[in-house]
mmCIF file of C-alpha atoms in Angstrom:
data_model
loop_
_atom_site.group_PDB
_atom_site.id
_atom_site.type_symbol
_atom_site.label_atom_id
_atom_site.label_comp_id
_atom_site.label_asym_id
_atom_site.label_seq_id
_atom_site.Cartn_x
_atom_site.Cartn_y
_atom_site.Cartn_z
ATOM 1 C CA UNK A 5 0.000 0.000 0.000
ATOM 2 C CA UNK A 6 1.224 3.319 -0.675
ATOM 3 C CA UNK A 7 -0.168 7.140 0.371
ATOM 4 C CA UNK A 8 -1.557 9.213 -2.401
ATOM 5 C CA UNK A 9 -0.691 13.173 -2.464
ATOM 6 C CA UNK A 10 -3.466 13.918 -0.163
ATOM 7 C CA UNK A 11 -1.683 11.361 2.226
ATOM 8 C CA UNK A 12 -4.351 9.131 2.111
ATOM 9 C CA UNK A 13 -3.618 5.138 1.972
ATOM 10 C CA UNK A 14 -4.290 3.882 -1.711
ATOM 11 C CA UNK A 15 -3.434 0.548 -2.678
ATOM 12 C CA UNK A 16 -2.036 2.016 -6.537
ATOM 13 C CA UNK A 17 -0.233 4.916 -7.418
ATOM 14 C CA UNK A 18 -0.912 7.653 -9.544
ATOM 15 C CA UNK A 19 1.184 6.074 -12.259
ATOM 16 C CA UNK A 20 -0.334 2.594 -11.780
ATOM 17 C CA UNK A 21 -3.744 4.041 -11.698
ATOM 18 C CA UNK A 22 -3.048 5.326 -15.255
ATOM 19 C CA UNK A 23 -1.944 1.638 -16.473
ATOM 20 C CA UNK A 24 -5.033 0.340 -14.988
ATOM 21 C CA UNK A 25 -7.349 2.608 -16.841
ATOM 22 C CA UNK A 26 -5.826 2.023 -20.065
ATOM 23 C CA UNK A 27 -5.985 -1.883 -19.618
ATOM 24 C CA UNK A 28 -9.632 -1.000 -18.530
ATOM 25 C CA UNK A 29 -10.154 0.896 -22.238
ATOM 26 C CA UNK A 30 -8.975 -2.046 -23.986
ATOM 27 C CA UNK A 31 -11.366 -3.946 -21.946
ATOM 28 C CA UNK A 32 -14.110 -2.549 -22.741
ATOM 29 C CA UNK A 33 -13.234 -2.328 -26.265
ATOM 30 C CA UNK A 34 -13.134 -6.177 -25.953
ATOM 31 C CA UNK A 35 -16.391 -5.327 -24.939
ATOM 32 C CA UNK A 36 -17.800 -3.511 -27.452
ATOM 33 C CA UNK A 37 -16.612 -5.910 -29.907
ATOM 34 C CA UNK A 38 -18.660 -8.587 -28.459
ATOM 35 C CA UNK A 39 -15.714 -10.904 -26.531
ATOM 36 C CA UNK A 40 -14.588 -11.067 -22.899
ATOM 37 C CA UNK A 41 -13.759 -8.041 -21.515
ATOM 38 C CA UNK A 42 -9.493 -8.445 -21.225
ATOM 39 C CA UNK A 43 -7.042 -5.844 -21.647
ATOM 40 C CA UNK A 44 -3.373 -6.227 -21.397
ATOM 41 C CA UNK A 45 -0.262 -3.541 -21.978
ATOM 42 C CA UNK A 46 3.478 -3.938 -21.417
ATOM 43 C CA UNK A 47 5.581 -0.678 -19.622
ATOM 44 C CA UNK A 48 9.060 -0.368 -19.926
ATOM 45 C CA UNK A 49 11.381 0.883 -17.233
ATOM 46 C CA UNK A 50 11.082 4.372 -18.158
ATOM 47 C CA UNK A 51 7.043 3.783 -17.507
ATOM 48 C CA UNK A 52 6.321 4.120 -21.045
ATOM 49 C CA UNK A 53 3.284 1.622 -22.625
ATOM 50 C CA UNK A 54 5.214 0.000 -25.364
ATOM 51 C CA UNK A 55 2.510 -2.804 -26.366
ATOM 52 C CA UNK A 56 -0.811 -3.311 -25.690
ATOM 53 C CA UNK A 57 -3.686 -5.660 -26.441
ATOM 54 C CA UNK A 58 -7.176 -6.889 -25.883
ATOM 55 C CA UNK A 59 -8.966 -10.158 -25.725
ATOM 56 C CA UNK A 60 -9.559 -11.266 -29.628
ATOM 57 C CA UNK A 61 -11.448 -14.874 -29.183
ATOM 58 C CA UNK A 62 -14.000 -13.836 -31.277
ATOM 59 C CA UNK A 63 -12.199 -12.621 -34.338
ATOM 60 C CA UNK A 64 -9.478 -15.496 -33.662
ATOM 61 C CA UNK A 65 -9.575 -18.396 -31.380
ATOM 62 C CA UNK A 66 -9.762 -19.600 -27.596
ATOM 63 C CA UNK A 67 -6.276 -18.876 -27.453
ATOM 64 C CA UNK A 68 -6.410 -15.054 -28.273
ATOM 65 C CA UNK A 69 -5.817 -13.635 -24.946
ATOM 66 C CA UNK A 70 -3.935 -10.221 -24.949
ATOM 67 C CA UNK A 71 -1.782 -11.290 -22.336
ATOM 68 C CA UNK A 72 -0.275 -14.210 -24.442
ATOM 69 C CA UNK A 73 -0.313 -11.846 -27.640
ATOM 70 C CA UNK A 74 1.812 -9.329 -25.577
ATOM 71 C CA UNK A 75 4.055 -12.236 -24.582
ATOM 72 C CA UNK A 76 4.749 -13.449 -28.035
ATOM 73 C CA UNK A 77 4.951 -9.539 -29.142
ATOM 74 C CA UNK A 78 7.639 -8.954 -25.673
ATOM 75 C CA UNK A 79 9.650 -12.153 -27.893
ATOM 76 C CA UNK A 80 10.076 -10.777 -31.059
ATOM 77 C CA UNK A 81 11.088 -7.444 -29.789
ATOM 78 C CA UNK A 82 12.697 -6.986 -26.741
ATOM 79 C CA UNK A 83 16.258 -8.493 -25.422
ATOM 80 C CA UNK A 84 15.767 -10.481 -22.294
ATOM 81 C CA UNK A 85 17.086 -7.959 -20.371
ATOM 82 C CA UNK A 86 14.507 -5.606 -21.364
ATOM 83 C CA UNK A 87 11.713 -8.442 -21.320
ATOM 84 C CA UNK A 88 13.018 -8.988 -17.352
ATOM 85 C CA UNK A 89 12.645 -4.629 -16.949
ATOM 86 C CA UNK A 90 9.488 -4.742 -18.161
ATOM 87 C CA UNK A 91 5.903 -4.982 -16.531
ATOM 88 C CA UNK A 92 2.749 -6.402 -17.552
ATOM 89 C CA UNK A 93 -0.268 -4.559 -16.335
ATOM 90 C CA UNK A 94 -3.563 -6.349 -16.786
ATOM 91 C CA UNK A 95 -7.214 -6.306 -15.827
ATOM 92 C CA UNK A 96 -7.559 -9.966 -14.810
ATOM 93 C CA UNK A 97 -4.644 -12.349 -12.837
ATOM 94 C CA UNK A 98 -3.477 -15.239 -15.068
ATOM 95 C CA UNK A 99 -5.476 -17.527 -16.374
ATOM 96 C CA UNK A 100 -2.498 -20.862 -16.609
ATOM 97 C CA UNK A 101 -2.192 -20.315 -20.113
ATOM 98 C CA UNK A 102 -0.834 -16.905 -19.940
ATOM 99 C CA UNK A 103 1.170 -17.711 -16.573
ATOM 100 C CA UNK A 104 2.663 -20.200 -18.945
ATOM 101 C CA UNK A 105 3.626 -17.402 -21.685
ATOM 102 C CA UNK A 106 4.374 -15.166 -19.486
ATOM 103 C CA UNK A 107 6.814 -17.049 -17.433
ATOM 104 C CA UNK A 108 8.656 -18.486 -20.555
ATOM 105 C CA UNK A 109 8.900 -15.305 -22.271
ATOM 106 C CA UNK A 110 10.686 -13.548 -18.637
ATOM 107 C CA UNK A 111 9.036 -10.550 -18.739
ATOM 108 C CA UNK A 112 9.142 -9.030 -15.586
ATOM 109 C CA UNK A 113 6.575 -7.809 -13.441
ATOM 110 C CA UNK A 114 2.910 -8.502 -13.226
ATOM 111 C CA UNK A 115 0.219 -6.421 -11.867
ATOM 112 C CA UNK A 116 -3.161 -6.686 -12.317
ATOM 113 C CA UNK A 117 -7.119 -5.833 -10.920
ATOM 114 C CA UNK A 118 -8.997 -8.674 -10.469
ATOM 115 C CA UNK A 119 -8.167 -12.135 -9.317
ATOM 116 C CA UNK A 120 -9.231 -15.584 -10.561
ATOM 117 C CA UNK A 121 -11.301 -16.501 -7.505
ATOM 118 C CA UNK A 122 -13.035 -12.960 -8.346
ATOM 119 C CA UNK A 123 -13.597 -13.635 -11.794
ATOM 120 C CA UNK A 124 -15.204 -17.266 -11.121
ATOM 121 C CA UNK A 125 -17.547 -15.401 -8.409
ATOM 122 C CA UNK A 126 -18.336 -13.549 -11.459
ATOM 123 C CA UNK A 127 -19.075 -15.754 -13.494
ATOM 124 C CA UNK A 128 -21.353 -17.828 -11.152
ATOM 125 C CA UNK A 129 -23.229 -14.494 -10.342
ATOM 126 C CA UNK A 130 -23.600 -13.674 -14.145
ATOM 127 C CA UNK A 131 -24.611 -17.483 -15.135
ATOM 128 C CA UNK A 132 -21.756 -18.025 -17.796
ATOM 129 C CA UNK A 133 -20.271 -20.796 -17.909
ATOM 130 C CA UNK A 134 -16.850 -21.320 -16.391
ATOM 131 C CA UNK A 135 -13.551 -22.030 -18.173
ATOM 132 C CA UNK A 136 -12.589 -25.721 -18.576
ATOM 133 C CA UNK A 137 -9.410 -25.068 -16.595
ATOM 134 C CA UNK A 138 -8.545 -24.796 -12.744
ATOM 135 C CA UNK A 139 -6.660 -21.914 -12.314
ATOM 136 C CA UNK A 140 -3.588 -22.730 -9.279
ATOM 137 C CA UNK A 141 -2.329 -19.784 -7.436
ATOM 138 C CA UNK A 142 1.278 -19.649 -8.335
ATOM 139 C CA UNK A 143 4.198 -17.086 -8.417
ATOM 140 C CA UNK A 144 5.711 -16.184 -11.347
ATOM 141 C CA UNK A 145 9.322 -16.379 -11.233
ATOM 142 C CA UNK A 146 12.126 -14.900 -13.419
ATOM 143 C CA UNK A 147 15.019 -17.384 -14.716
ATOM 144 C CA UNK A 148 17.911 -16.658 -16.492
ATOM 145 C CA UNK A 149 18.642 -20.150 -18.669
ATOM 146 C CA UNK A 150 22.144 -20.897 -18.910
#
């Protein structure tokens, strides 16, 4: 937890706040474009967006999250020591899937809004249908392979 300027207690920062609502545009734009409302961006170390991305099942495939689009996108364009600099912000924790990508493409940080358990709550409260996956609560760890 951090204190705002007003010295209040806040749980984000003024910076982080900003990530947040940008992953929350892309969301809805998800939205809007009839598919699950998931938005993803990658910030550098000089907290600068570089990438960013939505959820796409509907125009793609099940796999189309943004998180494992920014991964693959983190890959083809950053050195590993940038990938290991850099942070994901998104609106909802890891499904395993993008743990997965995220954790083999070592990209840094990861920060994000909602949990799983929240989501599933969600879900049940909203009558859709679950994902055919458990998701595990599990740390994400940086590696350096020799």
């Amino acid at each position: 937890m951090t204190q705002n300027d007003t010295g209040s207690d806040t749980l984000f920062t003024k910076t982080e706040l900003k990530f947040f609502k940008h992953c929350l545009g892309l969301a809805e734009e998800a939205l809007k474009a009839g598919d699950q409302p998931f938005g993803s961006i990658l910030v550098n170390k000089e907290n600068e967006i570089i990438a960013e991305a939505r959820n796409r099942i509907n125009e793609k495939n099940v796999l189309a999250h943004p998180e494992i689009e920014l991964a693959e996108w983190a890959m083809n364009n950053l050195s590993l020591e940038e990938r290991l600099q850099t942070i994901m912000y998104t609106t909802g924790e890891h499904c395993p899937m993008c743990a997965g990508a995220h954790g083999w493409s070592q990209i840094g940080g990861l920060y994000y809004l909602s949990s799983a358990a929240q989501l599933e709550e969600w879900l049940k409260e909203f009558g859709v249908e679950a994902a055919p996956i458990v998701n595990l609560r599990k740390e994400l760890r940086n590696s350096v392979y020799a």
